[in-house]
GROMACS .gro file of C-alpha atoms in nm:
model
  365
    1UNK     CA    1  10.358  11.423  10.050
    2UNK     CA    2  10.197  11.627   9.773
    3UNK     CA    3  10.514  11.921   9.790
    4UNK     CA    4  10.748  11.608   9.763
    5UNK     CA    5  10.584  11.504   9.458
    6UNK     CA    6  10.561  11.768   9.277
    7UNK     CA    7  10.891  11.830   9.305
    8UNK     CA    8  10.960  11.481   9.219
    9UNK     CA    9  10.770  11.574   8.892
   10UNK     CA   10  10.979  11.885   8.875
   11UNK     CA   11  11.300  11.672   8.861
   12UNK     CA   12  11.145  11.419   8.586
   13UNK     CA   13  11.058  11.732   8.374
   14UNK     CA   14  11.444  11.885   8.382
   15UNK     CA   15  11.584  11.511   8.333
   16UNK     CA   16  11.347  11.470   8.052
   17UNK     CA   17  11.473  11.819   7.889
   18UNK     CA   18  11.849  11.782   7.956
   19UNK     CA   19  11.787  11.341   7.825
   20UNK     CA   20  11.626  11.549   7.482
   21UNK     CA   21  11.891  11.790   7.436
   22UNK     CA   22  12.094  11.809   7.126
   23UNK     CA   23  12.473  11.619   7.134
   24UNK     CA   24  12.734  11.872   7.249
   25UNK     CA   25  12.916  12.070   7.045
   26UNK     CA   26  13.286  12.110   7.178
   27UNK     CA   27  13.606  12.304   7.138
   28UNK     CA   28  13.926  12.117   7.176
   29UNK     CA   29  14.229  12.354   7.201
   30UNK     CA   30  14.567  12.221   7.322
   31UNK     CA   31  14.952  12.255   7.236
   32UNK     CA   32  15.225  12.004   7.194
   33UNK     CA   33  15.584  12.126   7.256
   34UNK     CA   34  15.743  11.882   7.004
   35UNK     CA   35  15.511  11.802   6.711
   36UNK     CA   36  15.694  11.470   6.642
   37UNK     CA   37  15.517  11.366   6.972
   38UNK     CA   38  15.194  11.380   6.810
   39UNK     CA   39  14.904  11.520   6.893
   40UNK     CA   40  14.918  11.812   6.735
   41UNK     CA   41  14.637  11.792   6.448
   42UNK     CA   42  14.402  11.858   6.793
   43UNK     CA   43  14.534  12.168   6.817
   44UNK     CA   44  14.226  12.368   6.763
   45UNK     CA   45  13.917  12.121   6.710
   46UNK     CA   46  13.550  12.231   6.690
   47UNK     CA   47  13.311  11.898   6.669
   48UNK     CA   48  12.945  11.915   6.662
   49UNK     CA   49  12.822  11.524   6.658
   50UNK     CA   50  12.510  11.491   6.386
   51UNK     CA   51  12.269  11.256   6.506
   52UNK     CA   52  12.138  11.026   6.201
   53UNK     CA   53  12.095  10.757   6.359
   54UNK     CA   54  11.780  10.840   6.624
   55UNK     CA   55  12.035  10.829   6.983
   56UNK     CA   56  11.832  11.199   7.056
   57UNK     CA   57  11.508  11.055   6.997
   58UNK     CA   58  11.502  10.733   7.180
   59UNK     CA   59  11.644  10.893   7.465
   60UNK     CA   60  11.377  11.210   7.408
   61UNK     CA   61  11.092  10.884   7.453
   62UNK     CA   62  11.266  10.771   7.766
   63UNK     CA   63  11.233  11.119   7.881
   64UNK     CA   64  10.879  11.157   7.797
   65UNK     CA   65  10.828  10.808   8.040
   66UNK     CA   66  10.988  10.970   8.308
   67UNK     CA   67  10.766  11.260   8.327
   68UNK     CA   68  10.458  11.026   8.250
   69UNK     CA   69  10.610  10.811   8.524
   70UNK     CA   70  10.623  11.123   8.774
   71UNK     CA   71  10.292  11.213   8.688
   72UNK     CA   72  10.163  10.870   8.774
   73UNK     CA   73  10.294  10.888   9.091
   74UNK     CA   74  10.158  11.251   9.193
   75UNK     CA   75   9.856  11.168   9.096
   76UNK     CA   76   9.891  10.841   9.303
   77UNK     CA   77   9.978  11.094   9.621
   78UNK     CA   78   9.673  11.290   9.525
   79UNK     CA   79   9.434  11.039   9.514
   80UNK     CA   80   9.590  10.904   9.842
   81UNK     CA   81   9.557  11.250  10.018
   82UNK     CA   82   9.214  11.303   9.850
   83UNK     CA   83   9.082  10.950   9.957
   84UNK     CA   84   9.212  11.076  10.358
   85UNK     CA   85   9.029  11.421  10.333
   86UNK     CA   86   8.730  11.252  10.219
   87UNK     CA   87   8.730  10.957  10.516
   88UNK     CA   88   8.786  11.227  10.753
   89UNK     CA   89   8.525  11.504  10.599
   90UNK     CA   90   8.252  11.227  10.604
   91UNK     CA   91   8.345  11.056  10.943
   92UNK     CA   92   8.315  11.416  11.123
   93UNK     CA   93   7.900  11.493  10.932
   94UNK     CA   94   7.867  11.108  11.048
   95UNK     CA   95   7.956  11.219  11.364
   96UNK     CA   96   7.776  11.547  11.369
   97UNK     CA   97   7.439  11.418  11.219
   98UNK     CA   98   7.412  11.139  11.510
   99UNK     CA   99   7.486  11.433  11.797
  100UNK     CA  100   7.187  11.637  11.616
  101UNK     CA  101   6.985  11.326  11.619
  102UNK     CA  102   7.067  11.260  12.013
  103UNK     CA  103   6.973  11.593  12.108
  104UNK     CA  104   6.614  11.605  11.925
  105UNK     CA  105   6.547  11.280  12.082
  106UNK     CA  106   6.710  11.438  12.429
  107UNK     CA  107   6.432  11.704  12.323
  108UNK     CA  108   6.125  11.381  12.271
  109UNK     CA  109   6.177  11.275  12.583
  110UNK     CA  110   6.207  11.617  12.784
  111UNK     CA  111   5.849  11.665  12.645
  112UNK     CA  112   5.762  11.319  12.742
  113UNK     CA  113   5.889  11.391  13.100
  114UNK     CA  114   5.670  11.724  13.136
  115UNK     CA  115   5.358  11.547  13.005
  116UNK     CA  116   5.408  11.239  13.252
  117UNK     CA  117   5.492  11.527  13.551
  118UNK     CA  118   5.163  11.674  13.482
  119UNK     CA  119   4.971  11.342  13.473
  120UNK     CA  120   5.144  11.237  13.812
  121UNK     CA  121   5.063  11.581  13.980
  122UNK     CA  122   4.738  11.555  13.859
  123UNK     CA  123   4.709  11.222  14.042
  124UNK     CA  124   4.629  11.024  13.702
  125UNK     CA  125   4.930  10.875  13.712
  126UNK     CA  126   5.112  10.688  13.972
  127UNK     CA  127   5.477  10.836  14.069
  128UNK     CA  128   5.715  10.564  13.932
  129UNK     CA  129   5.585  10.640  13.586
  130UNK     CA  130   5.766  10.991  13.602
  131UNK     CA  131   6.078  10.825  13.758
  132UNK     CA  132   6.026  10.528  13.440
  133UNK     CA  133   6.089  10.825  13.208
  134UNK     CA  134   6.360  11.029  13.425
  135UNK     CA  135   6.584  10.712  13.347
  136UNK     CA  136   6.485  10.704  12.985
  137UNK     CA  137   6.563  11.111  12.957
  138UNK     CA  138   6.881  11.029  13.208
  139UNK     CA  139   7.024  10.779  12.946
  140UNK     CA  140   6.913  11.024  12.633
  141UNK     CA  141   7.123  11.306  12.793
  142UNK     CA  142   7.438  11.045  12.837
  143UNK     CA  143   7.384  10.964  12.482
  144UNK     CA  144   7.397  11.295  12.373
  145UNK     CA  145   7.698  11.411  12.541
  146UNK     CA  146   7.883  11.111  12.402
  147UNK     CA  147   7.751  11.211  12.061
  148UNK     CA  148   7.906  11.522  12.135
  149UNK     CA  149   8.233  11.403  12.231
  150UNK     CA  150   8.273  11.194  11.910
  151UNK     CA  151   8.200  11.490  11.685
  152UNK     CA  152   8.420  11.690  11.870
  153UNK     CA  153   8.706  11.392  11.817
  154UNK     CA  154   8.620  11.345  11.475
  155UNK     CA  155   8.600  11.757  11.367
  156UNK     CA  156   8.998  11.774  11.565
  157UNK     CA  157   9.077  11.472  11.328
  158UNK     CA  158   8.938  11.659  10.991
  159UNK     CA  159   9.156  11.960  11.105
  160UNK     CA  160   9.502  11.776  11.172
  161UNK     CA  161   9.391  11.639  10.799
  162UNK     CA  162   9.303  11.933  10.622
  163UNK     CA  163   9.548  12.209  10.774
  164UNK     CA  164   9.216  12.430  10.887
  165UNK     CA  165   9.175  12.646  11.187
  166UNK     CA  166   8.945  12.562  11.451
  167UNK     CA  167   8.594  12.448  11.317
  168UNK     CA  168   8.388  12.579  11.573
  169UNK     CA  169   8.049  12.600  11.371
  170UNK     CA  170   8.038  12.312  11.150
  171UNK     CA  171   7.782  12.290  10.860
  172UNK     CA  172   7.915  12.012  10.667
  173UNK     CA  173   7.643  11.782  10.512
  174UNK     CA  174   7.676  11.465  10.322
  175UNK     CA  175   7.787  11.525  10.009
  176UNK     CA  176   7.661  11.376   9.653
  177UNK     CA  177   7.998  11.215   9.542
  178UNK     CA  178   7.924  11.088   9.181
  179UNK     CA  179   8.253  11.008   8.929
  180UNK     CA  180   8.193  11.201   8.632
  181UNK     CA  181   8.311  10.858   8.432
  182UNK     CA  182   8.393  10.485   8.517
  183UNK     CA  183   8.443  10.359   8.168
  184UNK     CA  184   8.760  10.129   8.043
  185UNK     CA  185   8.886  10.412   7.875
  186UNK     CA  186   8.856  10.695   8.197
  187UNK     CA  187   9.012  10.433   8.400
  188UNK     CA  188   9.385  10.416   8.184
  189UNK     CA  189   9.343  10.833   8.177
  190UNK     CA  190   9.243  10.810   8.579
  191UNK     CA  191   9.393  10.538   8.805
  192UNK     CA  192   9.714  10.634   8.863
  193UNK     CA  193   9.829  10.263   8.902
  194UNK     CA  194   9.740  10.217   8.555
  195UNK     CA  195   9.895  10.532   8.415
  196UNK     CA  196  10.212  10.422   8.615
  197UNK     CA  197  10.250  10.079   8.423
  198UNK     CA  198  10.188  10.248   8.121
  199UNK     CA  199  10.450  10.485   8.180
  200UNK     CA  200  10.689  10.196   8.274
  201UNK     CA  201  10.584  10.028   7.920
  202UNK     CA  202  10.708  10.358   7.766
  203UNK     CA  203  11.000  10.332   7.939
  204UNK     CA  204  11.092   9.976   7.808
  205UNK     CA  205  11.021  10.049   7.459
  206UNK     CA  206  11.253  10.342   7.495
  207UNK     CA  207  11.540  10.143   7.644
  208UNK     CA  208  11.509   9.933   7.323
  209UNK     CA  209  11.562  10.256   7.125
  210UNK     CA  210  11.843  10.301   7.333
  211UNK     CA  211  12.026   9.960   7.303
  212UNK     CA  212  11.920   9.954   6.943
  213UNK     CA  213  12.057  10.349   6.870
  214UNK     CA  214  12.382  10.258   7.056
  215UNK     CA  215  12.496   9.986   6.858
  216UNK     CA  216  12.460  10.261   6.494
  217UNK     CA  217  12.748  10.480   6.368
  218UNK     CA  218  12.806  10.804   6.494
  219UNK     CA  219  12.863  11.089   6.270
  220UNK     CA  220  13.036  11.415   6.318
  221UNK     CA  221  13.100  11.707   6.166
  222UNK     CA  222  13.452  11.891   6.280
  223UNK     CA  223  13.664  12.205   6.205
  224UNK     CA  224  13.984  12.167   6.220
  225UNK     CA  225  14.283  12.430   6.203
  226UNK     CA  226  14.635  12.342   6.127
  227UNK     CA  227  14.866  12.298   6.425
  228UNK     CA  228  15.021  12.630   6.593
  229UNK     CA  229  15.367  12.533   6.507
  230UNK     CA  230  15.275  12.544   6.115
  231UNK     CA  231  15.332  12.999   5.989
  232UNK     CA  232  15.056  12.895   5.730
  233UNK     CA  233  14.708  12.899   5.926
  234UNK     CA  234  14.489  12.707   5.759
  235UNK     CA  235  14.114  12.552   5.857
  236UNK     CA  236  13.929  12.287   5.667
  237UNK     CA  237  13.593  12.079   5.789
  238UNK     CA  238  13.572  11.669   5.859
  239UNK     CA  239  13.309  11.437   5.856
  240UNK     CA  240  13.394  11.147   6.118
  241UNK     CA  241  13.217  10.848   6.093
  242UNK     CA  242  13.283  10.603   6.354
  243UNK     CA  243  13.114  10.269   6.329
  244UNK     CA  244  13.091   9.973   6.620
  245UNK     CA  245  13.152   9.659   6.509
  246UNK     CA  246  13.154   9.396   6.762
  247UNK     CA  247  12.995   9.458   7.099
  248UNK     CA  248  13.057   9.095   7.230
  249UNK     CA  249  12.617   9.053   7.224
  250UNK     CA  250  12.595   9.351   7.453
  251UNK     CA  251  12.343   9.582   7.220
  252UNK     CA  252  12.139   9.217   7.168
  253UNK     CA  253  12.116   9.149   7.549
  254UNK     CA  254  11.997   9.490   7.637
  255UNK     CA  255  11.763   9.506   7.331
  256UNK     CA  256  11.632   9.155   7.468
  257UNK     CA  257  11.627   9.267   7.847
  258UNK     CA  258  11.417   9.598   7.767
  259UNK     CA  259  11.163   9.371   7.554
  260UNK     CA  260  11.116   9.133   7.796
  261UNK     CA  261  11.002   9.447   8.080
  262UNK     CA  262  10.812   9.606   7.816
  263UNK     CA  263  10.615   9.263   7.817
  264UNK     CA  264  10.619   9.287   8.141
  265UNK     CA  265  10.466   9.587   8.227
  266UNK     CA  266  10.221   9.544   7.908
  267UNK     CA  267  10.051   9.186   8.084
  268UNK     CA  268  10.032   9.378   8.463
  269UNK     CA  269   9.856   9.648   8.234
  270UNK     CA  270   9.644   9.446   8.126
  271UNK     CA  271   9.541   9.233   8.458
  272UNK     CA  272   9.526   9.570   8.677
  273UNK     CA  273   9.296   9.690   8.415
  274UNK     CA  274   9.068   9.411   8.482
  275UNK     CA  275   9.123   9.423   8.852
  276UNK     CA  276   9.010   9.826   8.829
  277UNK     CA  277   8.721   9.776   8.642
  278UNK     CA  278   8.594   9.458   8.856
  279UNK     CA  279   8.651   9.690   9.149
  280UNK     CA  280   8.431   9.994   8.982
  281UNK     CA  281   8.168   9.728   8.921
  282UNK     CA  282   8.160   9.625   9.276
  283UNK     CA  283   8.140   9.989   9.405
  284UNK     CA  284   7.868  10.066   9.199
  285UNK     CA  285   7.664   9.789   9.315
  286UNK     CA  286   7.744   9.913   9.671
  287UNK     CA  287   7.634  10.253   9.599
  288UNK     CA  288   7.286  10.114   9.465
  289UNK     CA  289   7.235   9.913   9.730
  290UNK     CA  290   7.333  10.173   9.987
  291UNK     CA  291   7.139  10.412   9.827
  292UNK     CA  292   6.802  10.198   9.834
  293UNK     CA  293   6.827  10.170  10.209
  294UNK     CA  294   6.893  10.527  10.261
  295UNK     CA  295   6.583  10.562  10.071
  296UNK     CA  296   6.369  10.282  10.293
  297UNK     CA  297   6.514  10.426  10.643
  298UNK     CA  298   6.389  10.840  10.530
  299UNK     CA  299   6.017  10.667  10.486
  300UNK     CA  300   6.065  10.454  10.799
  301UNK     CA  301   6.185  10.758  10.991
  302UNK     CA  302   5.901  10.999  10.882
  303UNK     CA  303   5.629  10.705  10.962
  304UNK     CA  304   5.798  10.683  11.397
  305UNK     CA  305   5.808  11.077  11.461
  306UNK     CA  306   5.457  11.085  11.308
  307UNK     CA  307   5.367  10.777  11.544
  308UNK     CA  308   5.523  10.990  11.841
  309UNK     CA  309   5.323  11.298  11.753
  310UNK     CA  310   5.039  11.130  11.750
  311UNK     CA  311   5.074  10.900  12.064
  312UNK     CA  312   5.242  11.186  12.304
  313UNK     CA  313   4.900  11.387  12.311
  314UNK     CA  314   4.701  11.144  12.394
  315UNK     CA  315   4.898  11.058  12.718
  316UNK     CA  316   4.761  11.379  12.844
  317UNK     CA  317   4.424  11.256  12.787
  318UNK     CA  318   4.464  10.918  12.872
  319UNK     CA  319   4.401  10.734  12.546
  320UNK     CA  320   4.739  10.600  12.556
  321UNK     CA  321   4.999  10.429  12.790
  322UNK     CA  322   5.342  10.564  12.919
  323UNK     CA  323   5.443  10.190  12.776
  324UNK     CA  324   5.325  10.230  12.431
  325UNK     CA  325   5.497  10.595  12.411
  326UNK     CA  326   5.803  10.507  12.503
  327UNK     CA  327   5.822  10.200  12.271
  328UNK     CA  328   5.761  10.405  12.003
  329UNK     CA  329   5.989  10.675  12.131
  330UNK     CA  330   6.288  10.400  12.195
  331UNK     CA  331   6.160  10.277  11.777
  332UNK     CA  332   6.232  10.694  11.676
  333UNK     CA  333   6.537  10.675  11.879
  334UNK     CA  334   6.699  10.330  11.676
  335UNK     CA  335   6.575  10.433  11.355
  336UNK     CA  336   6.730  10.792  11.372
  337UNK     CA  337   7.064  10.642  11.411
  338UNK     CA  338   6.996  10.331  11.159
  339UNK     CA  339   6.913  10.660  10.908
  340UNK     CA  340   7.226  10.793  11.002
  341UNK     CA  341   7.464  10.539  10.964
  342UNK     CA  342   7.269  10.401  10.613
  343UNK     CA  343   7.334  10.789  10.467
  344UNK     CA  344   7.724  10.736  10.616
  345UNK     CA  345   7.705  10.388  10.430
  346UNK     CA  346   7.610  10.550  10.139
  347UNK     CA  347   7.878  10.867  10.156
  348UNK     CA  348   8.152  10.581  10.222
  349UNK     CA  349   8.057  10.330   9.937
  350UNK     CA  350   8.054  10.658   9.675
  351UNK     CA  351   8.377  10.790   9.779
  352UNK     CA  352   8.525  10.382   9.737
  353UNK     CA  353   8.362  10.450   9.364
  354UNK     CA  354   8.521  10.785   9.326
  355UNK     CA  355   8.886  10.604   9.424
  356UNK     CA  356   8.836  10.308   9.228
  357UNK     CA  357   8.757  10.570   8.925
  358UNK     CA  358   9.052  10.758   9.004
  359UNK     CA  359   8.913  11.084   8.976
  360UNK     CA  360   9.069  11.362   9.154
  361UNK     CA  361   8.733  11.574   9.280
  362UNK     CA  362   8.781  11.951   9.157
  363UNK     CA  363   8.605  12.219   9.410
  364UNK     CA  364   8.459  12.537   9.260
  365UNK     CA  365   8.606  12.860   9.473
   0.00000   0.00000   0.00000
């Protein structure tokens, strides 16, 4: 998608360079067996046309709206590509962070399983309490493997997206994804849908040119040389001024026509505008809120593993129950994941803000 727009832009630059391109200068040679024919006063013609009348520059502004046009639309792909990247990037650490989080829990409840062996071979505890947490370490094994199997799915996913080789040792982490600016005025330099109706609005106003240039005179300047049938060569200079004068409302229709898209395209500026910055208002607010929770699950987090440490010794010694370990080992387990998905929540609602800003993200080699 990206190669096909760029050489979409490509094509918009050329057009805009041959649309901006002086009138033609051209050489007329011919011959007319019988002079009384007529014809013959073309015999050797050199014209260049002299543009007074601004035909070069109106169609030099509709060139410049192409381009801006193109650009609009790469950046468009861009963003699009970016925006899949992204999804893909932070659905594969989403993925990854949960598997590391089902294995150290897989790791709580080995230990758990060791301490409650020793109690039952010591005759402290009675056997089903060992077999209570074989099913709990049983299902925290299962878990992990389908953790496993989702990163794996999800890092395959990232490299049909991103082209790459086989990631076989992953490090990717959550990343901070802040816009550097969500403003009225970064948004019509940024979202390419914006850009795009701007560029049509150029476009309009340029077809006016057009319509307007193409009902003026034309003026050009010629050298002329006497006919071949004449001994006495001769060459003198013209000025031809050719002037329209009825165009049956043609030049008014277009005119009219181009004013009424320029309109156009000026009101959906205008509303998409409002739509974008409604839409960077309501990321923002997700990103807050996101944010606080990641915040309030880290604390909640810290306060169950310290709860763990401090229950899982005393099982040994008997000042706590298998029951109220493995409550607070099942609490650990839920809130691991809960941290998890709020720090995915959080990823996702700043890369909707990044997209709704427009920004294309620039990576430091």
């Amino acid at each position: 998608m990206l190669q096909a727009a760029s050489l979409r832009l490509s094509q918009a630059k050329l057009t805009s360079r041959a649309l901006g391109a002086f009138p033609v200068t051209r050489l007329l040679v011919g011959y007319t067996t019988d002079p009384e024919t007529g014809g013959s006063d073309d015999d050797l013609v050199l014209s260049q046309p002299i543009d007074l009348f601004g035909r070069t520059n109106a169609y030099r502004r509709s060139g410049r709206a192409l381009v801006a046009e193109a650009e609009a639309s790469f950046r468009q792909v861009s963003l699009d590509v970016q925006t899949e990247v992204l999804e893909a990037y932070l659905s594969a650490v989403a993925a990854a962070e949960l598997a590391k989080s089902a294995k150290a829990v897989q790791a709580v409840y080995e230990q758990l399983y060791e301490a409650t062996r020793l109690r039952v071979e010591g005759g402290i505890a009675p056997g089903f309490h060992l077999t209570q947490v074989g099913l709990d370490l049983e299902q925290a094994k299962l878990r992990a493997e389908q953790r496993q199997s989702e990163q794996n799915a999800a890092l395959r996913k990232l490299e049909s997206v991103t082209g790459l080789s086989e990631l076989r040792e992953f490090q990717g982490a959550f990343p901070e994804l802040v816009p550097v600016a969500t403003d009225a005025e970064a948004l019509k330099r940024q979202r390419p849908e914006l850009l795009l109706l701007e560029a049509q609005t150029q476009l309009a106003e340029a077809e006016i040119a057009i319509s307007r240039a193409s009902g003026r005179p034309e003026l050009e300047l010629q050298g002329r040389r006497t006919p071949w049938q004449e001994r006495d060569d001769r060459y003198g200079l013209r000025l031809q001024l050719s002037i329209p004068l009825f165009d049956h409302g043609r030049v008014a229709a277009e005119t009219r026509a181009a004013g009424i898209k320029a309109e156009a395209a000026r009101k959906a500026f205008t509303d998409a505008s409002k739509l974008a910055e409604g839409e960077v208002k309501a990321a923002q607010i997700e990103v807050a809120s996101a944010r606080d929770q990641v915040g309030k699950y880290e604390a909640l987090v810290a306060r169950a593993k310290e709860l763990v440490n401090r229950l899982r010794p005393g099982l040994t010694e008997q000042a706590t129950t298998l029951i109220e370990v493995l409550d607070a080992t099942r609490v650990l387990r839920d809130l691991e994941q809960a941290y998890v998905e709020a720090r995915t929540r959080l990823a996702e609602a700043q890369a909707r803000l990044v997209r709704a800003s427009g920004q294309i993200l620039e990576v430091n080699p």
